[in-house]
Amino acid sequence: MNIEIILHAGLATGTILLFAAIGEIFAERSGILNLGVEGMMLLGAMAGFSTSLATGNAWVGLIVAMLAGGILSLAHGLVTIHFQADQVVSGLSLTFLGTGLALVLGEGLTGQHPPTIPIVDIPLLSQIPFLGPVLFSEHSLLVYVGYIFAPMAAYYVYKTRPGMHLRAVGEKPSAADTLGISVYGVRYFYTFVGGMLAGLAGATISLSVSPGWYSTQTTSGQGWIAVGLVIFAQWNPIRAAFGGYLFGMLRRFILDLQGPALLFGFANPLYVNSNYGFFLQMMPFVLTIIALVWGSRAATKKRLGAPAALGVPYIRGERGL
Amino acid sequence: MNLPYTVIFEKRTADYPKWLPAVTSLLSVIVAFIISGIVLKIIGGDPLRVLKFFFTATFGSWAVFSDTMVKATPLIMVGLACAVAFKMKLWNIGAEGQFYMGAFFSSLVVLVPMVNLETTPKFIVIALMMIMGMIGGAIWGFIPGYLKAKYQVNEIIITLMLNYIALYWNNFWIFDKWSDAGFQMTPQFEKIAWLPRLSDLAKEYKAFSGITLHLGVVFGIIAAIIIWWILERSHWGYEIKLIGDNPQAARYAGLNITKNLILVMMLSGALAGLAGMSEISGVVHRLQEKISPGYGFTGIIVAWLAKLNPFAVIIVSILFGALIVAGREIQPSGLSNLLQGIILFMVISSDVLLRYKIRLVRLEQEA
C-alpha cells in the first residue's frame, strides 16, 4: 500500500466521475433530471471504443462518444421537455435504451485493442516533489483536461451571462421566459451537454482509465454513483470534482487493503480469505449512501437544495414555477 | 412547402376514455417492436425471422408457454412491487436487490437450517420460506424508506446502491460459507423446500410431463388481488394514492406521510422478496449467482406499461416473460434489453395522448 499510488489512481478514476457528474449538474441546473447517465456512459464507452478501433484514432473516438451520449440524451429531452413526461421514468428508460444499444452494437468488441488516449508527463510541474508524481506525471491527457474543466465549469455557471440564464431557467423558468430566454432551448441545450459529458466519461473508461470493452461491467454502476455525487456536491462543479477524486482515492485505498498480510500488526482477514473481498466491492456503494445521507443533512441545515424547478415541466402560460 | 393541414395539441379538459390507456400501451409495444426491427435490419439481421422465432419459442406449444409463464411469475410480483411504490410516487428502483435479499433470507431456512427438514411438514417449510423471503425484501425496502422519511435522502440512488450491495452480499455467501464444493452456488435444496410443480402430477396426468410451471404463479395472482384490494378498496390505499397525487393536500389532511412512506417501501420490498423466494424454491432450487436476468429492472417497465394496474401487471408480465425466454436465444444478446428500453420510452411518450387531444386541422378553418 503506497499513498502516492492511491492518490495517483484516485485522480484517474475520479476523472470519470468528474465528467459525468458535472454533465449531470449542467442538466439539473436547467431543471432536467436525467437518470440515464449510466446508459449514456455505457453507449459512450462503446462508441468511443469501437470508433477508435475503426479509425485508429482515439481522439476521433472521444468525439464520437460525446456525440453518441449527446444524441441519446436528446431522446430524454424530447420526451420530458415537449411531451412533459415524468423525468424519473424517462431517465430510467434512457438507461435501458443506452445499455441495450451499447450491448447490441458492441457485440464482439471484447478483447480488442484500439489506440488509447496518450499518457503524458507535464514538463517542469512533474518535477515538484510528491505533488509532481501524484498530480502531473503518467496521467492520461484526460485527467489534465479534468483539472482545467472543473473550475471552468464553475466559472461558467456562476460568473457568466449564459450561466446565469442556465440557473434562472432551473430556478424560475417563468421569470426567465419573461426576460426573453428560451426555456425549452436552454433545457435542450444543457440536456445535450450533459449527455456529451456522460459520453466523454464513458470513453474515459474505455479509452483511458481501464481500456477495453467488458459490456455492462465497463461502467459497473459508476453512472449511478455520479448521479448521487451531484446531490452530495450540491450542484457545484468544484465540489463534484473534489467528490469524484475523493471517491476514486477511497476506492483505490479499499482495494489495496487486500494486499498486505499484516494490518496494524494483526493478520489481515482480507489477505487470509479473499472472499472477504466481496465486502470491499460493496464499499463504493456503501460510501455513496453515506455521502448522500451526509450531503442531504447538510443541505437541509443550510437550506441549500436542488434547483427549484428540477423535474418540473414548464408549460408557458400555466400557473406554476 | 406549405401544407394545407396543421397538427394541433389541445389540452384535454374532460377525463380521457377508459379504454385509451390500454390502446396507447398496446400501440407503444407495437411501435417499439417495429423500431427494434428497423435497428435489427440496419445491423444486418432478419427481423421477420426473429419475430417468427419469438412467437414459436414462447407461445408455440404448452411446454414453451409454460417456460414463458415461469419467467412471468417473478415479474408479476416484482411488477406489483414497483406499481405499489410508484402509486405513491416513491421511486423504488431497488426491486432487483430486494429480490436477491428475499432469495437469500428464504434460503436461510434450508441452509442454516432453521427447522428440522426431516420431520417438519412441507407446507410449514414453504410458508416459513415465504415469510423469510418477504422479511428479507422488506428490510431492503425499509432502509431507503427510513432514510427518505428521516433525512429526505433521494430514494432512487439509495435503492440502486442497495441493488449492488445485495449482489455482493449474496456472492460472499455462495462463494464462501455455503459454496457447494468450491462452485459458486449452494448445494441443491432438499425436495421438501421445492414449490410443487405441474410436472409433479405427470404420473396421473400425462399432459403435465415436462411442464415446469410452479405454485409461485398462484402467489403472484393472489398478490395481485390483494394489492388491487388495498389500492382500490381500502382506506390505506386511498391514503397511498392521495399522498402520491398531492402530498401537500395529504399533509393538510393530517395523514402520516412518514409512516406511510416507510410502510409502502416495506410492502414493495416484501413483494420483490417473495418473488426471490418463489424463484429459489420453484425454479433454481439453490442459491447461486445469476438467479435473476434483471427481473427487478424489467418490473419497472412492467409496472409502467400496466399503468400501475395490478391485473394489467399480470398480462404485461406474460409478454415480458416471453421476451426473456426468447431473449436467451436471440442474437445479438442485447436485443431484448434494447427492446425493453424502447418499449418504456414509447409508453411514456404515448402518455402525451392521455393529456392532449391531437387534431389535424385545415388551415383555412383556422383563419
XYZ file of C-alpha atoms in Angstrom:
688
model
C 0.000 0.000 0.000
C 1.532 3.218 -1.178
C -0.036 6.622 -0.577
C 1.351 8.032 -3.806
C -0.177 5.243 -5.859
C -3.535 5.603 -4.124
C -3.678 9.335 -4.777
C -2.482 8.903 -8.346
C -5.018 6.193 -9.175
C -7.773 8.088 -7.390
C -7.258 11.106 -9.631
C -7.523 8.918 -12.716
C -10.717 7.092 -11.740
C -12.108 10.277 -10.209
C -11.901 11.937 -13.617
C -14.624 9.582 -14.868
C -16.997 10.692 -12.115
C -15.956 14.314 -12.594
C -17.071 14.450 -16.237
C -20.286 12.534 -15.642
C -21.269 14.479 -12.521
C -20.549 17.914 -13.995
C -22.558 16.953 -17.079
C -25.458 15.989 -14.834
C -25.050 19.255 -12.910
C -25.500 21.212 -16.146
C -28.662 19.279 -16.981
C -30.114 19.508 -13.473
C -29.280 23.192 -13.179
C -31.553 23.750 -16.179
C -34.305 21.776 -14.458
C -33.887 18.458 -16.272
C -33.203 15.440 -14.080
C -31.545 12.868 -16.301
C -31.186 9.486 -14.630
C -29.892 7.992 -17.857
C -26.246 8.759 -17.068
C -25.341 5.078 -16.738
C -26.852 4.317 -20.157
C -25.247 7.317 -21.843
C -21.883 6.441 -20.316
C -22.102 2.863 -21.495
C -23.078 3.946 -25.008
C -20.248 6.495 -24.978
C -17.764 3.879 -23.815
C -18.843 1.540 -26.600
C -18.963 4.246 -29.290
C -15.559 5.638 -28.354
C -14.003 2.211 -28.179
C -15.352 0.975 -31.499
C -14.602 4.244 -33.307
C -11.052 4.240 -32.040
C -10.774 0.660 -33.253
C -12.155 1.507 -36.685
C -10.300 4.764 -37.299
C -7.137 4.086 -35.349
C -7.506 7.443 -33.654
C -8.564 7.675 -30.019
C -9.451 11.365 -30.312
C -11.982 10.673 -33.039
C -13.329 8.002 -30.724
C -13.683 10.553 -27.968
C -15.655 12.926 -30.182
C -17.956 10.174 -31.429
C -18.505 9.051 -27.818
C -19.580 12.562 -26.862
C -21.916 12.802 -29.851
C -23.408 9.400 -29.028
C -24.128 10.408 -25.440
C -25.484 13.769 -26.546
C -27.784 12.362 -29.203
C -29.140 9.721 -26.835
C -29.858 12.402 -24.248
C -31.964 14.292 -26.793
C -34.481 11.450 -26.647
C -34.864 12.245 -22.939
C -35.065 15.934 -23.794
C -37.842 15.459 -26.324
C -39.928 13.250 -24.047
C -39.555 15.388 -20.924
C -39.475 18.899 -22.394
C -42.031 18.700 -25.168
C -44.149 15.748 -24.014
C -43.812 16.672 -20.314
C -43.333 13.026 -19.390
C -42.126 12.031 -15.938
C -38.399 12.686 -15.817
C -37.608 9.811 -13.473
C -39.186 7.158 -15.663
C -37.839 8.704 -18.848
C -34.327 8.759 -17.388
C -34.620 5.133 -16.386
C -35.767 4.137 -19.838
C -32.804 6.051 -21.232
C -30.567 3.790 -19.174
C -32.281 0.700 -20.584
C -32.054 2.132 -24.079
C -28.393 3.115 -23.816
C -27.445 -0.201 -22.259
C -29.362 -2.142 -24.896
C -27.868 -0.157 -27.778
C -24.362 -0.484 -26.362
C -24.740 -4.249 -25.931
C -26.217 -4.766 -29.402
C -23.704 -2.563 -31.210
C -20.793 -3.609 -29.015
C -21.149 -7.290 -29.850
C -17.717 -8.775 -30.493
C -15.665 -5.831 -29.246
C -14.346 -7.634 -26.187
C -10.655 -8.418 -26.330
C -9.809 -5.845 -28.996
C -7.037 -3.290 -28.508
C -7.674 0.076 -30.159
C -5.352 3.060 -29.676
C -5.975 4.805 -26.346
C -5.603 8.355 -25.090
C -1.882 9.086 -24.611
C -0.359 9.179 -21.144
C 1.999 12.107 -20.621
C 4.048 13.969 -18.014
C 3.668 17.724 -17.637
C 7.152 19.216 -18.098
C 8.574 21.049 -15.051
C 5.469 20.535 -12.868
C 6.119 16.819 -12.730
C 9.490 17.594 -11.055
C 7.843 19.011 -7.907
C 8.481 16.597 -5.037
C 5.473 14.464 -4.040
C 2.884 16.641 -5.862
C 4.634 16.160 -9.186
C 4.407 12.377 -9.333
C 0.848 12.412 -7.967
C -0.694 15.242 -9.951
C 1.395 15.799 -13.042
C 3.029 12.635 -14.252
C 1.947 9.480 -16.012
C -1.632 10.610 -16.275
C -3.871 10.324 -19.299
C -4.324 13.677 -21.028
C -7.981 13.494 -19.986
C -7.009 13.791 -16.326
C -5.321 17.113 -17.066
C -8.385 18.181 -19.058
C -10.407 17.445 -15.920
C -8.197 19.732 -13.796
C -8.975 22.647 -16.082
C -12.536 21.696 -16.901
C -13.987 21.717 -13.363
C -13.007 25.319 -12.497
C -14.061 26.434 -15.972
C -17.471 24.840 -15.500
C -17.862 26.522 -12.118
C -16.857 29.892 -13.573
C -19.329 29.396 -16.407
C -22.214 28.518 -14.095
C -21.651 31.249 -11.514
C -19.933 34.123 -13.299
C -21.069 34.307 -16.908
C -24.274 35.539 -18.508
C -25.243 32.223 -20.146
C -24.510 30.552 -16.807
C -26.915 32.927 -15.117
C -29.551 32.121 -17.746
C -28.972 28.448 -17.044
C -29.574 28.914 -13.328
C -32.582 31.141 -13.945
C -34.242 28.507 -16.119
C -33.697 25.891 -13.429
C -34.887 28.055 -10.555
C -37.750 30.029 -12.061
C -38.480 29.276 -15.712
C -41.452 31.629 -15.911
C -39.267 34.580 -14.891
C -36.586 33.530 -17.363
C -39.248 33.296 -20.031
C -40.417 36.868 -19.456
C -36.809 38.007 -19.893
C -36.832 36.506 -23.341
C -34.755 33.441 -22.521
C -35.959 30.378 -24.407
C -36.701 27.901 -21.621
C -37.066 24.945 -23.968
C -33.952 25.948 -25.908
C -31.827 26.202 -22.760
C -33.132 22.888 -21.448
C -32.483 21.059 -24.709
C -29.013 22.535 -24.915
C -27.899 21.544 -21.413
C -29.529 18.126 -21.649
C -27.358 17.654 -24.739
C -24.283 18.975 -22.918
C -24.966 16.589 -20.041
C -25.250 13.717 -22.499
C -21.993 14.673 -24.218
C -20.147 14.772 -20.922
C -21.615 11.409 -19.893
C -20.418 10.024 -23.219
C -16.998 11.520 -22.539
C -16.980 9.916 -19.091
C -17.767 6.559 -20.684
C -14.962 6.948 -23.216
C -12.647 7.995 -20.381
C -13.140 4.478 -19.037
C -12.933 2.509 -22.265
C -10.114 4.513 -23.881
C -8.074 5.606 -20.933
C -8.571 4.540 -17.326
C -9.279 0.847 -17.825
C -9.117 0.390 -21.593
C -11.379 -2.267 -23.001
C -14.971 -3.250 -23.583
C -16.472 -5.503 -20.917
C -20.185 -4.999 -21.749
C -22.094 -3.723 -18.707
C -19.061 -4.288 -16.492
C -17.356 -1.384 -18.268
C -19.244 1.215 -16.276
C -20.400 -1.089 -13.455
C -22.741 1.428 -11.847
C -20.475 4.467 -11.975
C -23.154 6.441 -13.803
C -25.421 5.997 -10.819
C -22.670 6.960 -8.426
C -22.203 10.139 -10.483
C -25.900 10.968 -10.077
C -25.506 10.519 -6.324
C -22.379 12.661 -6.381
C -24.352 15.574 -7.848
C -26.553 15.671 -4.762
C -23.540 15.287 -2.490
C -21.854 18.176 -4.346
C -24.984 20.306 -4.032
C -24.921 21.101 -7.755
C -21.496 22.751 -7.526
C -18.960 21.650 -10.203
C -15.913 22.217 -7.972
C -17.383 20.145 -5.159
C -18.294 17.486 -7.717
C -14.686 17.357 -8.888
C -13.312 17.014 -5.370
C -16.014 14.477 -4.525
C -15.076 12.459 -7.595
C -11.360 12.472 -6.751
C -12.021 11.624 -3.098
C -14.243 8.792 -4.171
C -11.625 7.468 -6.554
C -8.961 7.559 -3.846
C -11.117 5.854 -1.227
C -11.972 3.193 -3.742
C -8.334 2.511 -4.518
C -7.434 2.545 -0.830
C -10.100 -0.045 -0.092
C -8.886 -2.270 -2.932
C -5.316 -2.010 -1.700
C -6.350 -3.185 1.747
C -6.310 -6.684 0.293
C -2.566 -6.543 -0.348
C -0.624 -6.733 2.908
C -0.531 -9.878 5.029
C -0.355 -7.818 8.199
C -2.569 -4.855 9.022
C -1.642 -2.765 12.095
C 0.257 -5.765 13.390
C -2.683 -8.164 13.044
C -3.272 -10.824 10.430
C -5.231 -9.200 7.594
C -8.528 -11.078 7.248
C -8.797 -9.869 3.660
C -5.469 -11.472 2.867
C -6.312 -14.745 4.568
C -9.671 -15.212 2.861
C -10.101 -13.499 -0.488
C -13.884 -13.945 -0.300
C -13.997 -11.050 2.142
C -13.184 -9.015 -0.955
C -16.895 -9.017 -1.746
C -17.371 -6.712 1.206
C -14.736 -4.426 -0.269
C -16.567 -4.391 -3.587
C -19.674 -3.206 -1.730
C -17.813 -0.237 -0.318
C -18.202 2.250 -3.208
C -21.947 1.806 -2.976
C -21.998 1.978 0.825
C -19.863 5.118 0.621
C -22.301 6.677 -1.840
C -25.158 6.045 0.578
C -23.202 7.567 3.464
C -22.200 10.559 1.331
C -25.809 11.082 0.294
C -27.169 10.948 3.819
C -24.450 13.320 4.975
C -24.983 15.648 2.000
C -28.757 15.681 2.432
C -28.472 16.578 6.131
C -26.020 19.387 5.372
C -28.292 20.672 2.619
C -31.337 20.744 4.883
C -29.381 22.531 7.580
C -28.071 25.220 5.251
C -31.356 25.359 3.339
C -29.434 24.624 0.196
C -31.060 22.379 -2.259
C -31.865 21.237 -5.698
C -32.751 23.801 -8.362
C -36.349 24.754 -7.592
C -37.724 23.680 -10.961
C -35.807 20.367 -11.075
C -38.063 17.706 -12.529
C -40.948 20.110 -13.194
C -42.012 20.528 -16.813
C -42.526 24.086 -18.000
C -45.694 24.963 -19.836
C -45.946 28.544 -20.939
C -48.996 30.349 -19.605
C -49.759 27.855 -16.871
C -49.500 28.536 -13.184
C -46.505 27.038 -11.508
C -42.865 27.856 -11.100
C -43.581 23.828 -48.516
C -46.994 24.840 -47.259
C -49.188 22.022 -46.056
C -52.901 22.699 -46.060
C -53.167 20.983 -42.675
C -51.613 21.621 -39.304
C -51.417 19.470 -36.161
C -52.898 20.972 -33.025
C -52.216 19.768 -29.477
C -55.266 20.537 -27.421
C -55.220 20.055 -23.676
C -57.887 17.603 -22.553
C -60.416 19.229 -20.301
C -62.519 16.148 -19.608
C -61.189 12.758 -18.492
C -59.919 10.521 -21.261
C -61.996 7.485 -22.215
C -61.341 4.400 -20.074
C -60.073 2.293 -22.977
C -57.475 4.821 -24.079
C -54.587 3.820 -21.732
C -54.861 0.192 -22.855
C -54.808 1.255 -26.500
C -51.808 3.560 -26.086
C -49.896 0.841 -24.191
C -50.617 -1.658 -26.931
C -49.643 0.820 -29.638
C -46.395 1.594 -27.800
C -45.450 -2.076 -27.752
C -46.208 -2.448 -31.464
C -44.233 0.675 -32.373
C -41.353 -0.488 -30.160
C -41.291 -3.835 -31.988
C -41.206 -2.027 -35.335
C -38.345 0.272 -34.258
C -36.346 -2.668 -32.908
C -36.972 -4.457 -36.187
C -35.522 -1.487 -38.066
C -32.468 -1.464 -35.775
C -32.040 -5.186 -36.341
C -32.313 -4.693 -40.113
C -29.658 -1.953 -40.005
C -27.153 -4.141 -38.180
C -27.811 -6.895 -40.701
C -30.376 -9.185 -39.082
C -33.639 -10.590 -40.390
C -36.437 -9.007 -38.313
C -39.282 -11.164 -39.643
C -37.449 -14.402 -38.922
C -36.644 -13.196 -35.402
C -40.276 -12.218 -34.868
C -41.496 -15.612 -36.043
C -38.930 -17.284 -33.801
C -40.102 -15.111 -30.930
C -43.658 -16.406 -31.188
C -42.847 -20.078 -31.722
C -40.250 -20.051 -28.919
C -42.624 -18.509 -26.395
C -46.224 -19.350 -27.283
C -45.690 -22.200 -29.778
C -46.576 -25.149 -27.524
C -47.708 -25.865 -23.972
C -44.144 -26.655 -22.953
C -42.675 -23.354 -24.143
C -45.703 -21.420 -22.931
C -45.060 -22.929 -19.515
C -41.485 -21.599 -19.761
C -42.885 -18.188 -20.566
C -45.179 -18.363 -17.545
C -42.300 -19.462 -15.307
C -40.425 -16.325 -16.322
C -43.582 -14.235 -15.940
C -44.076 -15.450 -12.351
C -41.357 -13.368 -10.655
C -42.188 -10.465 -12.974
C -45.766 -10.374 -11.688
C -44.598 -9.975 -8.094
C -41.782 -7.559 -8.914
C -44.108 -5.581 -11.179
C -46.614 -5.313 -8.326
C -43.795 -4.210 -6.007
C -42.934 -1.353 -8.345
C -46.582 -0.479 -9.017
C -47.374 -0.083 -5.301
C -44.386 2.178 -4.709
C -44.942 4.203 -7.895
C -48.569 4.828 -6.846
C -47.131 6.894 -4.014
C -44.537 8.419 -6.363
C -41.868 6.524 -4.466
C -39.238 5.530 -6.965
C -38.238 2.099 -5.777
C -35.606 1.117 -8.332
C -34.273 -1.471 -5.912
C -36.586 -4.396 -6.638
C -33.591 -6.284 -8.005
C -31.759 -6.033 -4.683
C -34.905 -6.812 -2.718
C -35.384 -9.867 -4.932
C -31.875 -11.088 -4.069
C -32.354 -10.434 -0.364
C -35.648 -12.319 -0.479
C -33.867 -15.226 -2.113
C -31.088 -15.082 0.483
C -33.363 -14.928 3.501
C -35.628 -17.727 2.297
C -32.550 -19.860 1.618
C -31.569 -19.472 5.253
C -34.487 -21.741 6.181
C -32.789 -24.586 4.339
C -29.119 -23.693 4.698
C -28.911 -22.894 8.403
C -31.297 -24.927 8.703
C -33.927 -23.112 10.721
C -36.207 -26.138 11.097
C -35.628 -29.863 11.065
C -36.069 -30.617 7.380
C -36.650 -34.342 8.020
C -39.666 -34.004 10.274
C -41.303 -30.662 9.501
C -44.304 -30.830 7.163
C -43.710 -29.397 3.698
C -46.261 -26.613 3.936
C -44.597 -25.265 7.072
C -41.176 -25.211 5.403
C -42.622 -23.429 2.365
C -44.605 -20.984 4.487
C -41.525 -20.197 6.554
C -39.518 -19.620 3.387
C -42.210 -17.259 2.105
C -42.187 -15.287 5.349
C -38.395 -15.117 5.426
C -38.296 -14.005 1.787
C -40.739 -11.227 2.462
C -38.808 -10.163 5.569
C -35.568 -10.011 3.576
C -37.138 -7.866 0.879
C -38.892 -5.682 3.454
C -35.614 -4.949 5.257
C -34.072 -3.892 1.947
C -37.106 -1.659 1.378
C -37.054 -0.279 4.912
C -33.549 1.209 4.592
C -34.330 3.639 1.757
C -37.791 4.307 3.188
C -36.363 5.242 6.557
C -33.581 7.372 5.084
C -36.058 9.237 2.907
C -38.540 9.779 5.719
C -35.923 10.818 8.231
C -33.272 12.653 6.218
C -35.010 13.384 2.879
C -32.415 11.307 1.069
C -33.257 10.574 -2.548
C -34.632 7.017 -2.635
C -33.712 6.424 -6.273
C -29.987 6.454 -5.640
C -30.227 4.576 -2.339
C -32.322 1.745 -3.779
C -29.920 1.477 -6.696
C -26.863 1.316 -4.470
C -28.586 -1.335 -2.362
C -29.006 -3.446 -5.513
C -25.255 -3.704 -5.890
C -24.750 -4.299 -2.184
C -27.277 -7.168 -2.182
C -25.496 -8.755 -5.123
C -22.101 -8.754 -3.409
C -23.660 -9.876 -0.132
C -25.148 -12.898 -1.882
C -21.877 -13.596 -3.651
C -19.988 -13.714 -0.394
C -22.182 -16.478 0.999
C -22.294 -18.595 -2.126
C -18.555 -18.287 -2.704
C -17.613 -18.793 0.904
C -19.743 -20.295 3.625
C -22.275 -22.287 1.612
C -20.294 -22.955 -1.518
C -21.006 -26.389 -2.972
C -17.541 -27.936 -3.245
C -15.973 -24.676 -4.387
C -18.613 -23.949 -7.041
C -20.285 -20.553 -6.965
C -23.572 -21.946 -5.710
C -25.010 -23.634 -2.677
C -25.827 -27.352 -2.711
C -29.234 -28.204 -4.116
C -32.060 -27.801 -1.601
C -33.856 -30.827 -0.216
C -37.047 -31.669 -2.122
C -39.124 -30.529 0.833
C -38.162 -26.939 0.088
C -39.299 -27.112 -3.557
C -42.534 -25.485 -4.601
C -44.925 -28.015 -6.167
C -44.806 -28.065 -9.961
C -47.344 -29.276 -12.507
C -44.832 -31.864 -13.692
C -45.064 -33.474 -10.247
C -48.516 -34.670 -11.361
C -47.168 -36.226 -14.567
C -47.873 -39.738 -13.273
C -51.605 -39.086 -13.016
C -51.932 -36.705 -15.948
C -49.670 -37.436 -18.917
C -50.156 -33.929 -20.330
C -48.276 -32.364 -17.432
C -44.949 -34.108 -18.011
C -42.206 -31.552 -18.553
C -44.472 -28.651 -17.576
C -42.341 -26.697 -15.091
C -44.977 -24.171 -14.056
C -44.884 -23.952 -10.264
C -47.010 -22.715 -7.383
C -45.307 -19.305 -7.470
C -47.642 -18.151 -10.211
C -50.520 -18.575 -7.761
C -48.659 -16.376 -5.246
C -48.406 -13.770 -7.990
C -52.095 -13.859 -8.820
C -53.144 -13.754 -5.150
C -50.723 -10.888 -4.568
C -52.272 -9.010 -7.489
C -55.747 -9.438 -5.985
C -54.556 -8.277 -2.556
C -52.743 -5.260 -3.980
C -55.788 -4.376 -6.078
C -57.944 -4.590 -2.947
C -55.531 -2.454 -0.943
C -55.274 0.216 -3.624
C -58.866 0.356 -4.796
C -60.947 -0.715 -1.823
C -59.080 0.029 1.412
C -58.582 3.195 3.363
C -54.821 2.691 3.297
C -54.855 2.527 -0.486
C -56.735 5.802 -0.583
C -54.026 7.367 1.592
C -51.288 5.970 -0.653
C -52.896 7.401 -3.765
C -53.617 10.746 -2.134
C -50.014 11.123 -0.977
C -48.843 10.182 -4.453
C -51.146 12.611 -6.255
C -50.961 15.532 -3.905
C -48.599 15.344 -0.928
C -49.486 18.885 0.102
C -53.172 18.067 0.436
C -52.316 14.816 2.215
C -50.259 16.723 4.765
C -53.067 19.205 5.389
C -55.469 16.295 5.762
C -53.280 15.086 8.619
C -52.036 11.887 7.006
C -48.889 10.419 8.494
C -46.632 10.620 5.470
C -43.514 9.340 7.234
C -45.237 6.173 8.380
C -46.867 5.540 5.014
C -43.617 6.124 3.199
C -41.768 3.514 5.228
C -44.662 1.036 5.138
C -45.116 1.273 1.376
C -41.381 0.798 0.792
C -41.502 -2.279 3.032
C -44.573 -3.667 1.263
C -42.881 -3.082 -2.056
C -39.714 -4.771 -0.821
C -41.667 -7.688 0.608
C -43.339 -8.348 -2.757
C -39.984 -8.318 -4.540
C -38.580 -10.556 -1.798
C -41.424 -13.015 -2.314
C -40.521 -13.102 -5.990
C -36.979 -14.042 -4.978
C -38.275 -16.813 -2.740
C -40.549 -18.156 -5.469
C -37.655 -18.240 -7.942
C -35.357 -20.010 -5.490
C -37.904 -22.526 -4.324
C -39.760 -23.003 -7.604
C -37.058 -22.899 -10.270
C -33.412 -22.782 -9.200
C -33.657 -24.912 -6.036
C -30.409 -23.438 -4.732
C -28.880 -20.060 -4.082
C -26.499 -19.047 -6.845
C -25.015 -16.036 -8.543
C -27.292 -15.433 -11.515
C -30.800 -16.056 -10.231
C -32.233 -13.016 -11.963
C -31.746 -11.788 -15.534
C -32.715 -8.327 -14.268
C -36.281 -9.095 -13.122
C -36.151 -6.104 -10.776
C -35.499 -3.682 -13.611
C -37.929 -5.299 -16.005
C -40.517 -4.990 -13.221
C -40.265 -1.213 -13.507
C -41.218 -1.388 -17.181
C -43.953 -3.916 -16.440
C -45.496 -1.640 -13.817
C -45.380 1.393 -16.074
C -46.735 -0.404 -19.134
C -49.564 -1.742 -16.972
C -50.299 1.842 -15.903
C -49.850 0.629 -12.303
C -52.973 -1.539 -12.552
C -52.397 -4.810 -10.616
C -54.346 -7.013 -13.045
C -52.745 -5.457 -16.075
C -49.392 -6.267 -14.416
C -50.194 -9.979 -14.840
C -50.867 -9.639 -18.560
C -47.841 -7.431 -19.221
C -45.660 -9.834 -17.223
C -46.546 -12.635 -19.630
C -45.361 -10.522 -22.574
C -42.108 -9.727 -20.804
C -41.717 -13.326 -19.662
C -41.854 -14.180 -23.349
C -39.232 -11.526 -24.083
C -36.891 -13.081 -21.513
C -37.430 -16.620 -22.828
C -36.846 -15.558 -26.425
C -34.080 -13.149 -25.455
C -31.903 -16.014 -24.249
C -31.666 -17.342 -27.777
C -31.991 -14.282 -29.996
C -28.711 -12.847 -31.253
C -27.310 -10.296 -30.609
C -27.863 -10.818 -26.916
C -28.570 -7.190 -26.015
C -31.577 -7.046 -28.333
C -34.200 -7.806 -25.695
C -32.646 -5.128 -23.423
C -32.908 -2.667 -26.271
C -36.491 -3.679 -26.973
C -37.397 -3.179 -23.301
C -35.848 0.294 -23.339
C -37.694 1.273 -26.496
C -40.990 -0.069 -25.121
C -40.656 2.020 -21.955
C -39.768 5.085 -23.992
C -42.777 4.612 -26.235
C -45.074 4.144 -23.241
C -44.047 7.373 -21.563
C -44.124 9.256 -24.852
C -47.608 7.955 -25.540
C -48.780 9.405 -22.230
C -48.953 12.688 -24.092
C -52.020 11.258 -25.846
C -53.719 10.964 -22.466
C -53.160 14.630 -21.705
C -53.710 16.125 -25.124
C -56.085 15.650 -27.992
C -54.199 15.724 -31.222
C -56.182 17.018 -34.152
C -55.459 17.591 -37.787
C -56.959 20.925 -38.755
C -57.373 22.590 -42.146
C -55.528 25.857 -42.165
C -58.374 27.829 -43.853
C -60.659 26.914 -40.972
C -58.219 28.383 -38.532
C -58.034 31.647 -40.434
